[in-house]
Short mmCIF file of C-alpha atoms in Angstrom, two decimals:
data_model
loop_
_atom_site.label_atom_id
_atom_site.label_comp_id
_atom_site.label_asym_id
_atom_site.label_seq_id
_atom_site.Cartn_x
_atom_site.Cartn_y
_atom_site.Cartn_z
CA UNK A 760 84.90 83.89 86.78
CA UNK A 761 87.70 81.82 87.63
CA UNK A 762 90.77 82.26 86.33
CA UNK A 763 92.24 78.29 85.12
CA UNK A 764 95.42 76.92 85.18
CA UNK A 765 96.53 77.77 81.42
CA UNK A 766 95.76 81.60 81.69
CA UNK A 767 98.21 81.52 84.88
CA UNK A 768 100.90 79.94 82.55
CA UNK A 769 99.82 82.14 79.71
CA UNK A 770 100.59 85.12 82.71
CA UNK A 771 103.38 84.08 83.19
CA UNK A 772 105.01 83.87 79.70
CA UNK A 773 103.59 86.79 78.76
CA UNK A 774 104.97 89.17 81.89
CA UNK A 775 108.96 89.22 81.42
CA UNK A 776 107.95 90.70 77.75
CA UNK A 777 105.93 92.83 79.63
CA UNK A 778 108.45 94.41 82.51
CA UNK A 779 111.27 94.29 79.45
CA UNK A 780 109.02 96.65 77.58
CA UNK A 781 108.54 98.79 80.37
CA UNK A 782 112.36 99.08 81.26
CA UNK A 783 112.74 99.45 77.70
CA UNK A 784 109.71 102.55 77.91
CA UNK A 785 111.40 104.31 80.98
CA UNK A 786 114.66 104.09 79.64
CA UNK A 787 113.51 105.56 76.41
CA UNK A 788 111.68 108.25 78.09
CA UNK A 789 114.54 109.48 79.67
CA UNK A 790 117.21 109.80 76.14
CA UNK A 791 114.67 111.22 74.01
CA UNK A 792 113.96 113.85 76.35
CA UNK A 793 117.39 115.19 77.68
CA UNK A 794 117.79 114.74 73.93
CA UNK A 795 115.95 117.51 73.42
CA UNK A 796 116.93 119.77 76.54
CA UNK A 797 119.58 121.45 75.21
CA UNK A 798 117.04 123.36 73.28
CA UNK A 799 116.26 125.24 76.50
CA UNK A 800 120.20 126.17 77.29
CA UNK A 801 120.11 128.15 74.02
CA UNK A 802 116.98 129.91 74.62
CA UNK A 803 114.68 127.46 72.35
CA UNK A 804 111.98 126.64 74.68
CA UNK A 805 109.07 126.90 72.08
CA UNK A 806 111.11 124.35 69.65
CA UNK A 807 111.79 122.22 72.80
CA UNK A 808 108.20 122.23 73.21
CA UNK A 809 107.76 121.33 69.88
CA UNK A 810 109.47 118.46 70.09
CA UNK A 811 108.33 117.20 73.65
CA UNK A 812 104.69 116.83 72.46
CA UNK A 813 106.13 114.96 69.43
CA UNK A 814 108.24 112.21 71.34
CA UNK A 815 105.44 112.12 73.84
CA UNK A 816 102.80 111.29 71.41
CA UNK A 817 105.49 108.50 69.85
CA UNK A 818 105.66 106.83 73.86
CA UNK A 819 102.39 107.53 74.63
CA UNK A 820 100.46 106.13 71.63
CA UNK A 821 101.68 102.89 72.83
CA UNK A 822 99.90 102.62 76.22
CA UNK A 823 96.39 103.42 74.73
CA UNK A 824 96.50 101.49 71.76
CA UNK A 825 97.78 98.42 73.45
CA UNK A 826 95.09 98.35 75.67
CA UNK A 827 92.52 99.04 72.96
CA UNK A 828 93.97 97.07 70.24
CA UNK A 829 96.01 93.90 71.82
CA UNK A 830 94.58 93.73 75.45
CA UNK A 831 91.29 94.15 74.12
CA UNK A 832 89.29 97.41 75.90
CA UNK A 833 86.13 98.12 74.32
CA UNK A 834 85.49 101.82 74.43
CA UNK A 835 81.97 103.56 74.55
CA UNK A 836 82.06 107.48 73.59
CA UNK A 837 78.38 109.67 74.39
CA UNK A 838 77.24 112.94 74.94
CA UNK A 839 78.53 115.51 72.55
CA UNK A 840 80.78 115.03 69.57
CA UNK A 841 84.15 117.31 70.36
CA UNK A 842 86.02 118.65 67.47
CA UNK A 843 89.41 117.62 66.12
CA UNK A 844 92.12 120.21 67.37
CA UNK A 845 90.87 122.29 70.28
CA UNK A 846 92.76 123.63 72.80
CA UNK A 847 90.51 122.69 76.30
CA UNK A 848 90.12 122.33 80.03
CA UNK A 849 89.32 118.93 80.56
CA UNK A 850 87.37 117.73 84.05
CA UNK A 851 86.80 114.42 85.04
CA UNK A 852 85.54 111.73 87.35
CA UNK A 853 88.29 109.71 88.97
CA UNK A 854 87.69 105.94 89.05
CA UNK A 855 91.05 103.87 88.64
CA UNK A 856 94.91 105.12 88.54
CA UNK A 857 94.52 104.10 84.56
CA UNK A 858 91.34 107.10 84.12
CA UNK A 859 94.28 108.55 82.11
CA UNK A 860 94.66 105.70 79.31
CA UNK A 861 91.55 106.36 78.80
CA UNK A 862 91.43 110.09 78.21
CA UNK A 863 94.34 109.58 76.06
CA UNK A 864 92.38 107.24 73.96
CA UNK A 865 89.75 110.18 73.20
CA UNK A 866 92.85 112.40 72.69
CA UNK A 867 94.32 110.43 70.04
CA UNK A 868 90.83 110.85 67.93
CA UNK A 869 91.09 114.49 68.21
CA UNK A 870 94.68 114.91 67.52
CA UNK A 871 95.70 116.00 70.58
CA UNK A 872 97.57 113.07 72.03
CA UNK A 873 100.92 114.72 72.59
CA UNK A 874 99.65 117.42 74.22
CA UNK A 875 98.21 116.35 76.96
CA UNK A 876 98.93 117.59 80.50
CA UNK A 877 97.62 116.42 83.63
CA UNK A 878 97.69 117.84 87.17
CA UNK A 879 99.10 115.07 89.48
CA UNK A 880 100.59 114.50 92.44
CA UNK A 881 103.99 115.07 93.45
CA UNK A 882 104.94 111.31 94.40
CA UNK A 883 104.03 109.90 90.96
CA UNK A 884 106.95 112.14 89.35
CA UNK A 885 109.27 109.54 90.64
CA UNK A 886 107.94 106.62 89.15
CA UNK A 887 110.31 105.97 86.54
CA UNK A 888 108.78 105.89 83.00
CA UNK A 889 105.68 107.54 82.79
CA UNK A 890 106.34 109.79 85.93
CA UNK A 891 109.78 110.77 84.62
CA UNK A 892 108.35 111.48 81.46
CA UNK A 893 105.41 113.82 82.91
CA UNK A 894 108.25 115.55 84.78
CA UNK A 895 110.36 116.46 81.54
CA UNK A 896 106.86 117.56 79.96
CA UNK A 897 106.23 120.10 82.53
CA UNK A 898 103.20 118.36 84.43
CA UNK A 899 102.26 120.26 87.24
CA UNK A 900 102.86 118.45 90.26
CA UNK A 901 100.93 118.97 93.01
CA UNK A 902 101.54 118.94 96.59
CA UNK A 903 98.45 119.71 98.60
CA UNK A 904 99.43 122.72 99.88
CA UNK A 905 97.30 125.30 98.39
CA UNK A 906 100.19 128.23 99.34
CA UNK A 907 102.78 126.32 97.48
CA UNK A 908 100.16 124.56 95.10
CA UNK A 909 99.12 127.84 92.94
CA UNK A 910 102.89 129.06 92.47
CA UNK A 911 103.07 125.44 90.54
CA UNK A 912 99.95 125.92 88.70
CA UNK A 913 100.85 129.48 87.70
CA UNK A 914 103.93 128.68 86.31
CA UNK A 915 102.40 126.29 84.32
CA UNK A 916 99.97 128.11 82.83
CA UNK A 917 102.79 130.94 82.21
CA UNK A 918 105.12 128.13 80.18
CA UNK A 919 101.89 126.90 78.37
CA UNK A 920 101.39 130.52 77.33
CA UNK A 921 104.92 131.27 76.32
CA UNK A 922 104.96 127.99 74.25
CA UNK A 923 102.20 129.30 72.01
CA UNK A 924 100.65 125.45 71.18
CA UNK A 925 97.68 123.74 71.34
CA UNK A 926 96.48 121.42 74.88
CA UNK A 927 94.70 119.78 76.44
CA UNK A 928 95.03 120.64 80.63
CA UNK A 929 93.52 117.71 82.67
CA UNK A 930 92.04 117.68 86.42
CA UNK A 931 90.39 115.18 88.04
CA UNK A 932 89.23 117.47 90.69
CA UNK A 933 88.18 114.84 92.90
CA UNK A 934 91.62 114.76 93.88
CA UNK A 935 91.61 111.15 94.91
CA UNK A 936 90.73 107.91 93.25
CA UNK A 937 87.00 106.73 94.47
CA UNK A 938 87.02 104.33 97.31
CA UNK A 939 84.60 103.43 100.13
CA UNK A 940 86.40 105.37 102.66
CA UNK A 941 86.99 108.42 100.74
CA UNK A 942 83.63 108.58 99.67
CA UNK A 943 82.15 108.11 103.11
CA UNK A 944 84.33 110.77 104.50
CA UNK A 945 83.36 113.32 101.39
CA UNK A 946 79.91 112.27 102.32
CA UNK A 947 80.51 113.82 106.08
CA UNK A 948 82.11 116.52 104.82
CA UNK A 949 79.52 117.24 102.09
CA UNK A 950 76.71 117.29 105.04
CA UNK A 951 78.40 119.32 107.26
CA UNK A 952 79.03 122.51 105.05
CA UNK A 953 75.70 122.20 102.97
CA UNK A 954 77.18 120.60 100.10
CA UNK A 955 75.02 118.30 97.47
CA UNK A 956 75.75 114.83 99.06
CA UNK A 957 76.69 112.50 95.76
CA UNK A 958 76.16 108.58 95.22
CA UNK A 959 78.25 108.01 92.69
CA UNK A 960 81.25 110.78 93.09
CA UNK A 961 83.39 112.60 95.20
CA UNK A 962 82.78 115.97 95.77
CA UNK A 963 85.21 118.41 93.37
CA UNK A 964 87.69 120.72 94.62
CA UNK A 965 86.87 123.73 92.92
CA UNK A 966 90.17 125.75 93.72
CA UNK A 967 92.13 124.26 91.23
CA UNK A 968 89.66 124.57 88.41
CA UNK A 969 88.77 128.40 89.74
CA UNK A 970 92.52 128.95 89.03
CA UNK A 971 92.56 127.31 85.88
CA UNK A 972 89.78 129.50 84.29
CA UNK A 973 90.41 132.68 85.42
CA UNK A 974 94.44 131.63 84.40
CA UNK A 975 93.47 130.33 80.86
CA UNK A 976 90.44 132.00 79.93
CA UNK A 977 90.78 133.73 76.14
CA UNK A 978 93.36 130.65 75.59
CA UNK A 979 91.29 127.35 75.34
CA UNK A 980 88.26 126.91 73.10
CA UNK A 981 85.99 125.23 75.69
CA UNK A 982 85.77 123.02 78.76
CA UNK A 983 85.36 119.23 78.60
CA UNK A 984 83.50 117.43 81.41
CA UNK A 985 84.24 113.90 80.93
CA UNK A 986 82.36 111.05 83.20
CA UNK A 987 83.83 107.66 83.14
CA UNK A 988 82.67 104.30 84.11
CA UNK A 989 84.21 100.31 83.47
CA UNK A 990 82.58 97.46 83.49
CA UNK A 991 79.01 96.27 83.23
CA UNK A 992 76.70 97.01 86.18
CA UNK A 993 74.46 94.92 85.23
CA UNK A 994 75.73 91.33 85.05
CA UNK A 995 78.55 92.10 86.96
CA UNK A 996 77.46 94.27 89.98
CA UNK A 997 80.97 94.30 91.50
CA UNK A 998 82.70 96.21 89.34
CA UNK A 999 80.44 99.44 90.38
CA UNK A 1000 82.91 99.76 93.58
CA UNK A 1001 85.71 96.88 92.75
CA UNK A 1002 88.10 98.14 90.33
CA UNK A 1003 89.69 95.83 87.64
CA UNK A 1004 93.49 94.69 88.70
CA UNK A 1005 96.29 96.05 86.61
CA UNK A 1006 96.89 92.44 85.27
CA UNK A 1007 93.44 92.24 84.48
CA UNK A 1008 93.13 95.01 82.44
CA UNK A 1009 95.99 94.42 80.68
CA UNK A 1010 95.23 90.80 79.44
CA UNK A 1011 91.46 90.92 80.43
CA UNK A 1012 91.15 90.24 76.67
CA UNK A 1013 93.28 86.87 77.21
CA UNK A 1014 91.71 86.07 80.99
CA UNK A 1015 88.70 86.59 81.81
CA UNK A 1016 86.80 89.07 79.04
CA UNK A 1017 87.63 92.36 77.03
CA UNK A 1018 87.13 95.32 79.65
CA UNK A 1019 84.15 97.58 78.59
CA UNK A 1020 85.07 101.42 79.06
CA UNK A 1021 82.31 104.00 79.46
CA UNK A 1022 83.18 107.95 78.06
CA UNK A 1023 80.57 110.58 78.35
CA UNK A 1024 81.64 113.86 77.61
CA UNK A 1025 79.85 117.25 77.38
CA UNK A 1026 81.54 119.98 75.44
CA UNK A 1027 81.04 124.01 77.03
CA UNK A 1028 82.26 126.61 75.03
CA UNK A 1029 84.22 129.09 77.03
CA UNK A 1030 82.39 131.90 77.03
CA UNK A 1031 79.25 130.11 78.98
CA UNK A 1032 81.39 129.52 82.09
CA UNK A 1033 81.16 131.94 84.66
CA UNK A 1034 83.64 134.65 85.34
CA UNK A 1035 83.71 135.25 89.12
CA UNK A 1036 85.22 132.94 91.03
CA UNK A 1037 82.19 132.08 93.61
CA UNK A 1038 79.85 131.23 90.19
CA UNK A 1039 82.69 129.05 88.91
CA UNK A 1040 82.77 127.28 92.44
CA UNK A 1041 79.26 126.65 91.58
CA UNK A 1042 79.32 126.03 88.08
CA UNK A 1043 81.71 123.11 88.71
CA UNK A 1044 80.01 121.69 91.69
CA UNK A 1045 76.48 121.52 89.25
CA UNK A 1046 78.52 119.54 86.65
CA UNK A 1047 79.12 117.02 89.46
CA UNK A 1048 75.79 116.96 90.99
CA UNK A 1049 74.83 116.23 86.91
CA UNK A 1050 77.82 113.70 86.61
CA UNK A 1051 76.17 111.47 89.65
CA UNK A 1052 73.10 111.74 87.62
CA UNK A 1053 74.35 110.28 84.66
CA UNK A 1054 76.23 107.62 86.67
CA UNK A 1055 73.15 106.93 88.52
CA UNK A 1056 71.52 105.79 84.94
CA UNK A 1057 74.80 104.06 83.63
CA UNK A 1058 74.59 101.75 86.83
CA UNK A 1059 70.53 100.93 86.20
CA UNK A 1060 70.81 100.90 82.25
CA UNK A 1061 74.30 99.86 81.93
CA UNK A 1062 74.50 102.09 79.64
CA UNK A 1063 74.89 106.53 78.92
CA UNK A 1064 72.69 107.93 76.85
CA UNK A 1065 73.44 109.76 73.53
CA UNK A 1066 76.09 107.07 71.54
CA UNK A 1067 78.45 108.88 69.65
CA UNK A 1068 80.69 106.82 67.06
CA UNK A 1069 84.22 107.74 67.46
CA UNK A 1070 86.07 105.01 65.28
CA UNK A 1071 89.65 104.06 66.19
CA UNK A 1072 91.77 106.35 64.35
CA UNK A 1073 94.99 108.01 65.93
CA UNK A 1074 94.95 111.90 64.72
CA UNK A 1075 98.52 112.91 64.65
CA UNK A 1076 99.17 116.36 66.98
CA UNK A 1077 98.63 119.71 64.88
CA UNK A 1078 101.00 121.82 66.82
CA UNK A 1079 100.12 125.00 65.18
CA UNK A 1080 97.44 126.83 66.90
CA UNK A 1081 93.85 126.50 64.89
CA UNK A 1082 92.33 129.84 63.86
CA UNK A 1083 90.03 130.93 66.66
CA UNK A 1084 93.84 130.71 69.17
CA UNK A 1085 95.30 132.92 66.48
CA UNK A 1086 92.46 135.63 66.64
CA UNK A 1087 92.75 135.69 70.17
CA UNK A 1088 96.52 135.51 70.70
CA UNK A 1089 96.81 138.18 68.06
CA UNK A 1090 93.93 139.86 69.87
CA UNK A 1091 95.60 139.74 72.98
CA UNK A 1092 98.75 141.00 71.36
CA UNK A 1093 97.28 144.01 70.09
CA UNK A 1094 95.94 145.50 73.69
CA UNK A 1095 99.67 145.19 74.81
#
């Protein structure tokens, strides 16, 4: 649909408010949190943690419920209903640079906003703002380098330890945002070492998550496999492999229409995921090979299966941990 000559002008009144607000955003992200770094100089790194996840759920709250509430994104939520307040590994599909807006958005409904953390890479730490912001909240940034890559990711699992709270840990383990050129190449690569070959996905890394699990395990409640999808494949074809611009999606409600966002997510407790590490490799890669089936039915129905109603209602962090991370911790405690 063509965009017309009033919607340009309306873009253009509309984005100095918009790049003030950001300046005003990274600014803000960097007082309140060398506000709170002292904390670490006199040894309070569990209160500075405290109040990290606080001031990030007070920044972040902004960027989902902006797009959901002003800009107009119309969420769908299937598969199984996750509880309010667990501490998980979350795994998901990468689509579009803004997948994370929209795990946030399930976040907020499960109270778990502020804390979540996301392995990224190492260049977006520099973007001033959000990446500045990830950087002061411990994000572990990754570089590629699988030597120098598991030093990171153990250190963050040691500090998320330490800190004794509730979190969510995000991977997209993917590792890349879906295009045709990485997919053709993770296609070649899939067919050469006897991999499932995938339609709708990139094959998933499984070192990261391996490390994750075996670094976590007794801590979280359960893994979250998340598969996300825009759009509407059905009257609208192109947005299967063309992804939405950033100006689009933030006034899509004002240009063209409201952005429809797809969540499927399927809840694993724990203790059914495999402990050695070759069953985990092959745990994960089965939860892709089901992921491309359940894409390959969103982009023939339009649609996931199994609607779940998750209302929008912002579920303020619970920092203390819930009582199944209590048992274990004190558990854990005990064999020491």
């Amino acid at each position: 649909m063509a965009i017309t000559t009033s919607q340009y002008v309306l873009v253009w009144l509309v984005a100095p408010f918009a790049l003030a607000w950001y300046i005003l955003y990274a600014v803000g992200t960097v007082v309140v949190f060398f506000v709170a770094s002292p904390l670490l100089l006199i040894g309070q790194s569990r209160l500075h943690s405290h109040l990290s996840h606080l001031l990030a759920e007070s920044l972040w709250i902004q960027m989902y419920h902006g797009n959901e509430s002003w800009a107009g994104w119309r969420y769908h939520f299937s598969g199984d209903k996750i509880p309010v307040d667990e501490t998980a590994v979350v795994i998901a599909n990468h689509r579009y640079w803004l997948d994370c807006i929209t795990i946030f958005s399930l976040a907020a409904r499960k109270g778990r906003l502020g804390s979540v953390k996301f392995f990224a890479k190492k260049s977006i730490s520099y973007i001033p703002g959000i990446g500045w912001g990830m950087y002061f909240l411990n994000f572990p940034f990754l570089s590629r380098d699988w030597a120098k890559d598991i030093n990171k990711i153990n250190g963050t699992f040691k500090r998320l330890l330490d800190a004794d709270l509730p979190f969510w840990i995000v991977s997209h383990l993917e590792g890349t945002r879906m295009s045709q050129k990485k997919y053709e190449a993770s296609v070649a690569y899939a067919k050469k070492s006897g991999k499932p070959v995938l339609k709708h996905c990139l094959l998933p890394r499984t070192k990261g998550f391996v490390a994750t699990i075996r670094g976590l395990r007794g801590r979280v409640d359960a893994v979250y496999d998340i598969t996300l999808a825009y759009g509407d494949p059905i009257n609208d074809p192109r947005s299967r492999v063309v992804p939405p611009s950033t100006l689009g999606l933030a006034l899509s409600k004002f240009l063209i229409a409201p952005i429809d966002v797809y969540t499927h997510v399927r809840r694993f407790p724990i203790d059914e995921i495999p402990t050695d590490e070759a069953e985990i490799a092959q745990w994960v890669t089965d939860r892709w090979v089901e992921k491309d089936q359940i894409l390959n039915t969103f982009y023939t129905t339009g649609k996931f299966l199994s609607p779940v109603q998750e209302p929008l209602k912002h579920r303020f962090i619970t920092l203390a941990p819930p009582p199944s991370e209590k048992a274990r911790l004190a558990a854990a405690t005990k064999r020491k």
